[in-house]
Coordinates of C-alpha atoms in Angstrom, one line a residue:
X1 CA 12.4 -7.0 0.8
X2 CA 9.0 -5.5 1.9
X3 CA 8.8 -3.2 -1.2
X4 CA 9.3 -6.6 -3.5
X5 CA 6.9 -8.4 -1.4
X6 CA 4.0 -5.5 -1.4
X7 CA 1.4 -6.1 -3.8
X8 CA 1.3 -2.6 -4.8
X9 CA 4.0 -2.6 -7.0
X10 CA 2.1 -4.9 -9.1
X11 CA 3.0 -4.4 -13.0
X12 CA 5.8 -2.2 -12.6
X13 CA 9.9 -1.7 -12.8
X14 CA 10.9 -0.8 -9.6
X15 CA 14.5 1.4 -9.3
X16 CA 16.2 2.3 -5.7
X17 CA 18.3 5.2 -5.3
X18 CA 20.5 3.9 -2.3
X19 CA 23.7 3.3 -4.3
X20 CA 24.1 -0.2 -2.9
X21 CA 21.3 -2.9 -2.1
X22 CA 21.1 -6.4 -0.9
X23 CA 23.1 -5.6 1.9
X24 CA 21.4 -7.5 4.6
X25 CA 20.4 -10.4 2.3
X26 CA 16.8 -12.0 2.2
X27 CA 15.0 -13.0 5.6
X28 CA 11.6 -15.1 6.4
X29 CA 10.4 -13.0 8.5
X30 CA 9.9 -9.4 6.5
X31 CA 8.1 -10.5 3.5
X32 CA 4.5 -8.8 3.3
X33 CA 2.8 -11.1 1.1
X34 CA 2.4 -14.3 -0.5
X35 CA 5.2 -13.7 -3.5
X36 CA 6.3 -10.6 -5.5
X37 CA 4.3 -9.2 -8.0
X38 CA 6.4 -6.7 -9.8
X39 CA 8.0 -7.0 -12.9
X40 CA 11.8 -5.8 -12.9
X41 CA 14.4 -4.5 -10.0
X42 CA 17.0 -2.0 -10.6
X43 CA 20.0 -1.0 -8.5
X44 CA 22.9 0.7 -8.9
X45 CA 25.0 -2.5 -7.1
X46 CA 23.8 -5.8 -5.9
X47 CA 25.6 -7.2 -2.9
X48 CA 27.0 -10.2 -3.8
X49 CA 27.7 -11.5 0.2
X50 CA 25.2 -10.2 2.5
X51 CA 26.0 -10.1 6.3
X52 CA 22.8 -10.2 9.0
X53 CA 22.0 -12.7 11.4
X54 CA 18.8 -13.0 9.8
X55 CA 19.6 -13.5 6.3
X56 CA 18.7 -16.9 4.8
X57 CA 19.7 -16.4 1.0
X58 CA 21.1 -13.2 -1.2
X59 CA 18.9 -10.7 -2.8
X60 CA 20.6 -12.1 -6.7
X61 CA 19.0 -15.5 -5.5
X62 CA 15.6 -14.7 -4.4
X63 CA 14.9 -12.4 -7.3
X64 CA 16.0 -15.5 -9.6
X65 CA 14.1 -18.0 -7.4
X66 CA 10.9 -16.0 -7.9
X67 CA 11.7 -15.2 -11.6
X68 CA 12.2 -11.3 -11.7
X69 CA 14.8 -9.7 -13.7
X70 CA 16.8 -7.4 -12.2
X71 CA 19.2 -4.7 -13.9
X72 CA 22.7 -3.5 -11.9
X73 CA 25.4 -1.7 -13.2
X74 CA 23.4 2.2 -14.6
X75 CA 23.0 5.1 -12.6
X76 CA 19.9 4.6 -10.7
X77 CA 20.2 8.5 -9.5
X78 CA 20.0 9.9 -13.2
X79 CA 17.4 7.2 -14.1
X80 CA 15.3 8.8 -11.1
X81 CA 16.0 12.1 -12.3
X82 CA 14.6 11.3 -15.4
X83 CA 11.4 10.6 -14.1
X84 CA 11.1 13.2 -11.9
X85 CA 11.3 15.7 -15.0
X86 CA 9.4 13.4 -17.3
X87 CA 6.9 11.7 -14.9
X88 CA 6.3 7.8 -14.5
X89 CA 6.5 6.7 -17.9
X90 CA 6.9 2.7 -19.1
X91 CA 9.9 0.1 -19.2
X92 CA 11.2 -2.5 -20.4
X93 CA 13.6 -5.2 -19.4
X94 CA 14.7 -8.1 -22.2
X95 CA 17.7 -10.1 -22.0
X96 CA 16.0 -12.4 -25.5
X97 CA 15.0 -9.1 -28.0
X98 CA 18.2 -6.9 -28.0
X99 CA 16.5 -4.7 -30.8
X100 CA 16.0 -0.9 -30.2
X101 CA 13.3 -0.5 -32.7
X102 CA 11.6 -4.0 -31.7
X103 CA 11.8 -2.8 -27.9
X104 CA 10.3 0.8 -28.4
X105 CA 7.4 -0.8 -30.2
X106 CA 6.9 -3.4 -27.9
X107 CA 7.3 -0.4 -24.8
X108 CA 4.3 1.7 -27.1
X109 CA 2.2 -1.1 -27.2
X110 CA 2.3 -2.3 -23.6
X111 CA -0.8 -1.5 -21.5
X112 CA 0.2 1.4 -18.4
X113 CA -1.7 1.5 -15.1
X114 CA -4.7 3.6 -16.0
X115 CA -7.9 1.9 -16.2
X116 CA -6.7 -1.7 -15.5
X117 CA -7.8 -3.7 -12.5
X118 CA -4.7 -5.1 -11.2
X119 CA -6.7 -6.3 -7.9
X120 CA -7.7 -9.4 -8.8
X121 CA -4.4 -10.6 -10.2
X122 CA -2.9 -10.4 -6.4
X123 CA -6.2 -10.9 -4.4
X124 CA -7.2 -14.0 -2.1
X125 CA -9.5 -16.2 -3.5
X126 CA -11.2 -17.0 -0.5
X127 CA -12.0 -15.7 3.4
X128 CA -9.3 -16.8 6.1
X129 CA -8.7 -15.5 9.2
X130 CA -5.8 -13.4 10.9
X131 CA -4.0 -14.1 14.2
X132 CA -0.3 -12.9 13.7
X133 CA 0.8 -10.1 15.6
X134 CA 3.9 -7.9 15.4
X135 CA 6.8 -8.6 16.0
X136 CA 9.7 -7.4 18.7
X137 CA 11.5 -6.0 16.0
X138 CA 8.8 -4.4 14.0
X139 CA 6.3 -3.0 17.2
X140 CA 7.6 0.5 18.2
X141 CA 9.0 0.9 21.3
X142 CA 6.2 2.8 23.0
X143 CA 3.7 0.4 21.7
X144 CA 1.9 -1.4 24.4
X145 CA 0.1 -4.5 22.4
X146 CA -3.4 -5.8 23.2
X147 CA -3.4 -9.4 20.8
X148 CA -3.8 -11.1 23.7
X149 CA -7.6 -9.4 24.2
X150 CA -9.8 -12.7 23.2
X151 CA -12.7 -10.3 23.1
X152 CA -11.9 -6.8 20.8
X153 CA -13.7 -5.7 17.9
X154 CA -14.2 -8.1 14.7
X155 CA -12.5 -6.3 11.8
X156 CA -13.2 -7.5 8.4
X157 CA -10.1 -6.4 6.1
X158 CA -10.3 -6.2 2.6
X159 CA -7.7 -7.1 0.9
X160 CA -7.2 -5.5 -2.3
X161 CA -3.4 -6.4 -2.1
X162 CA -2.9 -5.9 1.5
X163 CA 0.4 -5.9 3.2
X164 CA 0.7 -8.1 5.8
X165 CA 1.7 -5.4 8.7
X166 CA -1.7 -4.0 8.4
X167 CA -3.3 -7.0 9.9
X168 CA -0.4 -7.5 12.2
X169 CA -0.9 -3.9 13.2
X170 CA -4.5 -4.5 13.7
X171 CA -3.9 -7.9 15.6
X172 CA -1.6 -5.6 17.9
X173 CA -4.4 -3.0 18.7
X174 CA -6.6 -5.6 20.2
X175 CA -8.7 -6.4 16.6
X176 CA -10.3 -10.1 15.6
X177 CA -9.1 -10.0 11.9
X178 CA -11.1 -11.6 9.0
X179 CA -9.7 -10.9 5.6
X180 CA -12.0 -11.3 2.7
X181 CA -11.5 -10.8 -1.2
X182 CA -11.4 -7.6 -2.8
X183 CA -14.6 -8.8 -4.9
X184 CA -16.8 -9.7 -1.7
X185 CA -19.6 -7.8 -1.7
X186 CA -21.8 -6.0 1.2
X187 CA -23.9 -8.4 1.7
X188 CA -21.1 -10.7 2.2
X189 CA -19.2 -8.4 4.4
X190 CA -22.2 -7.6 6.6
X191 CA -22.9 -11.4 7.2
X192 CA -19.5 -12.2 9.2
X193 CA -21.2 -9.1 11.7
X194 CA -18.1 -7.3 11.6
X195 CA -17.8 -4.0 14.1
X196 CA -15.8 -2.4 11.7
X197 CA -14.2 -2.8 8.1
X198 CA -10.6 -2.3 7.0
X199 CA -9.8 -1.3 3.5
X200 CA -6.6 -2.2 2.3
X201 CA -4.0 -1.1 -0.3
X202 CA -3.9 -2.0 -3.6
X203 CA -2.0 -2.2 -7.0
X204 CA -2.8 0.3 -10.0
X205 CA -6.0 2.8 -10.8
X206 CA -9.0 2.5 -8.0
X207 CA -11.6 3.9 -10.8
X208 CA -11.9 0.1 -12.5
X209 CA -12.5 -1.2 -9.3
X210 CA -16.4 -0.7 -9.7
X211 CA -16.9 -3.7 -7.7
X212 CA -15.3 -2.1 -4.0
X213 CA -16.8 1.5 -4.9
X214 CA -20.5 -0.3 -4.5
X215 CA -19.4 -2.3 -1.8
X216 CA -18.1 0.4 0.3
X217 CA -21.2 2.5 -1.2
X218 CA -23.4 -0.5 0.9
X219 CA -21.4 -0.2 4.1
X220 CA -21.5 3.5 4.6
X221 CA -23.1 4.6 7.9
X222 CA -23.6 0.9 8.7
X223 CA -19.7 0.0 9.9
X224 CA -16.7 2.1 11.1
X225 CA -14.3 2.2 7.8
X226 CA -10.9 3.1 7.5
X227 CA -9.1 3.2 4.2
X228 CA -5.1 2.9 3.5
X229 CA -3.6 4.1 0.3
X230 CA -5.8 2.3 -2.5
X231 CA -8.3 2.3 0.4
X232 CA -8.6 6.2 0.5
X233 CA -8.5 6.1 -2.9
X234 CA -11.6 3.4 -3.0
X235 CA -13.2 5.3 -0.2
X236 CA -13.1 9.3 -2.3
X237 CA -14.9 7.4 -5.0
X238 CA -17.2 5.8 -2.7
X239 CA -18.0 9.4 -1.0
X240 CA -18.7 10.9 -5.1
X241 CA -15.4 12.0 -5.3
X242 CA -12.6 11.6 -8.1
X243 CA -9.3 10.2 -8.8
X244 CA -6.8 11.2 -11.2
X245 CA -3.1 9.8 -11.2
X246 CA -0.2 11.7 -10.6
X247 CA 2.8 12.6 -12.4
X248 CA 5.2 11.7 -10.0
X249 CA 3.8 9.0 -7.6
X250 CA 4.6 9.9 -4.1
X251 CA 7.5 7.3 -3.2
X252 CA 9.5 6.6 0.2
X253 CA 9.8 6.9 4.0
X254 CA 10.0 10.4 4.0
X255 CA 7.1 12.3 3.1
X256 CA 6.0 15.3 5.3
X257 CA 2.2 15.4 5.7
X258 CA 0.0 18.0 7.8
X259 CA -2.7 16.7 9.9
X260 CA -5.0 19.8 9.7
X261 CA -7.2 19.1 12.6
X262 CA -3.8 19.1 15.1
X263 CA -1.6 21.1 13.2
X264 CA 1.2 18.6 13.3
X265 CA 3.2 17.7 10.4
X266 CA 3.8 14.1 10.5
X267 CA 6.5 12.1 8.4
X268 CA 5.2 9.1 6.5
X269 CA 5.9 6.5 4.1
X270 CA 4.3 6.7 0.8
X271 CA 3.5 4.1 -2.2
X272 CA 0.8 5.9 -4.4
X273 CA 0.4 6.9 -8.6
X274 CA -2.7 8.0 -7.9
X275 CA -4.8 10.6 -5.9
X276 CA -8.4 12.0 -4.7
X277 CA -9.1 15.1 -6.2
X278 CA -10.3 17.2 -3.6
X279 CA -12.2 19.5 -5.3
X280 CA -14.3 17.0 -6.3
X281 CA -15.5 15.9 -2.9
X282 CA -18.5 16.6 -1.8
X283 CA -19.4 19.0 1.0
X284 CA -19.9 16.3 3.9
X285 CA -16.2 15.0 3.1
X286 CA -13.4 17.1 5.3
X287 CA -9.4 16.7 3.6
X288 CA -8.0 16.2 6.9
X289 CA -4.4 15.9 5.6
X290 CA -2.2 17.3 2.6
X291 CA 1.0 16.4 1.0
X292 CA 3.3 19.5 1.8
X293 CA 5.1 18.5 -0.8
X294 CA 2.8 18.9 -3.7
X295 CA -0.6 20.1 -1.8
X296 CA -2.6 16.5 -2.5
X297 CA -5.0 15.2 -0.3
X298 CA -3.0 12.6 1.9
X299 CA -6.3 12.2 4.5
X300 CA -10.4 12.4 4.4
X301 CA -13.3 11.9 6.4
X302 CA -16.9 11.9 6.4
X303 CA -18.4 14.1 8.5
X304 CA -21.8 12.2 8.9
X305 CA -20.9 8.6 8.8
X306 CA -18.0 6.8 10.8
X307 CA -15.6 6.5 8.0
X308 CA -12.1 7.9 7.0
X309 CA -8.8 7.2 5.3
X310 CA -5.1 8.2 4.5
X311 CA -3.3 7.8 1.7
X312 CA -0.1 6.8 3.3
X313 CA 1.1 3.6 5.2
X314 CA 1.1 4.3 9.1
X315 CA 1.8 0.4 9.7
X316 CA 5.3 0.9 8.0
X317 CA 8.5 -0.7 9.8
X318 CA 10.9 0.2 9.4
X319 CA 9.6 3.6 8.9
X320 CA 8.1 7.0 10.9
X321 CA 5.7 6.1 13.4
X322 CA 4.2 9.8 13.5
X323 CA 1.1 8.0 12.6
X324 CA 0.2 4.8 14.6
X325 CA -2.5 6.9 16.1
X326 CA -4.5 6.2 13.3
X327 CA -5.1 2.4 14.6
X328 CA -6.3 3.7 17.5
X329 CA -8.4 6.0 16.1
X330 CA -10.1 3.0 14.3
X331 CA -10.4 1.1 17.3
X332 CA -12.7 3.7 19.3
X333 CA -14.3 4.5 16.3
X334 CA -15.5 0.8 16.5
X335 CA -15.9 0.7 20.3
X336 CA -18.5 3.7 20.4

């Protein structure tokens, strides 16, 4: 339910491995945004009768309530070991054109991820503010919350298709939370006198995004930033860095990343096509964390203004908590 509800997956198929899904049904409680924004769900088998104290409707029904096709029935394990020798590649679904030579043109001719600004198809519109805090079931066990603080630092979030457990994770640090459209400018930003500024994650390519890369260009050295997924992405390109996308997006809850400043490896959940390319960053930017997997750059800061970012999702719950530190980090970054 939280990977069809997260705006990242804007414009694309998405296929689970797990061999049966849909077992817990759908909830109100664990969606992370406003609708579902990709474009096609494939499983190896749907559960037809969920089971969960929580569940309010099968997965079959909210996917045709919403209007997303989904596929069942094909081996969802060979279909990812497909990609992972050929790389991300497009898809199509059609239950109308049954042709193969009429599909294959229309899967040629269909625009991919690169170079199109997927932002403002799942962005607000307008400013609103954010006063929902975790939940009992989502806040780690260790995690002492501080929502109730009436006075903590004013965060300004932008939301370039931000899940909704990064203001909830924020909330339960101790953070005011005003979230503002991926579009709004520094001036803008500046205005609501924020102490720091949060950028979010985000569908598709950063490099189109011309818009946040001056944006965060005008808040440099003036606010705290910290950058999640899209948001690191946004932020290399802000520094003078460069993005390039990946063959095989990094994908799942299990992805070991070392934090070179500790030495700690740290498991995390990753949702990313695209990447900084650390080479190209200048000499003031420090890669504080890399992909062990592949070598990528999973975490950077500057080392002259108060700004950093990661290109994984500590706020994920379910999911490894190695990384809730990073809130905290934020939050004495803004406090100094």
């Amino acid at each position: 339910q939280e990977i069809l509800t997260d705006p990242s997956y804007t414009g694309q198929i998405v296929t689970m491995t797990y061999p049966l899904i849909g077992n817990y049904g759908i909830n109100t409680e664990d969606v992370e945004s406003k609708g579902l924004f990709l474009k096609g769900f494939i499983v190896k088998e749907l559960c037809e009768f969920p089971s969960n104290y929580r569940s309010t409707e099968s997965l079959d029904s909210y996917l045709k309530r919403n209007h997303i096709v989904g596929l069942q029935g094909i081996d969802t394990r060979s279909l990812v070991r497909q990609i992972r020798t050929q790389g991300a590649m497009k898809g199509l679904l059609s239950t109308v054109d049954l042709d193969d030579a009429s599909l294959l043109q229309k899967v040629q001719q269909a625009p991919g991820l690169v170079g199109r600004d997927l932002v403002q198809e799942v962005m607000p519109k307008e400013n609103c503010s954010w006063d929902i805090s975790l939940s009992e079931l989502g806040r780690p066990a260790d995690f002492v919350s501080g929502a109730e603080r009436a006075n903590g630092p004013h965060v300004v979030a932008i939301d370039y298709g931000m899940k909704w457990n990064i203001p909830r994770y924020l909330r339960d640090v101790g953070c005011r939370v005003t979230i503002v459209p991926g579009t709004a400018t520094a001036k803008e930003i500046l205005a609501l006198n924020p102490d720091g500024v949060f950028l979010s994650n985000g569908p598709g390519d950063p490099e189109p995004l011309t818009y946040a890369i001056e944006t965060i260009r005008g808040l440099l050295g003036k606010k705290p930033i910290f950058g999640i997924c899209l948001g690191l992405q946004l932020l290399g390109l802000a520094f003078g860095g460069k993005t390039y996308k990946l063959r095989f997006g990094h994908r799942g809850a299990n992805q070991p990343v070392l934090n070179r400043r500790t030495g700690k490896v740290e498991i995390t959940s990753q949702n990313h096509g695209f990447a900084v390319d650390s080479a190209s960053l200048p000499d003031d930017v420090e890669v504080t964390h890399i992909n062990l997997n592949d070598q990528t750059a999973e975490g950077i800061r500057h080392t002259k203004f108060p700004a950093f970012g990661v290109q994984y999702h500590p706020e994920a719950a379910a999911g490894p908590h190695d990384s809730h530190y990073l809130f905290s980090e934020f939050l004495q970054m803004m406090m100094v």
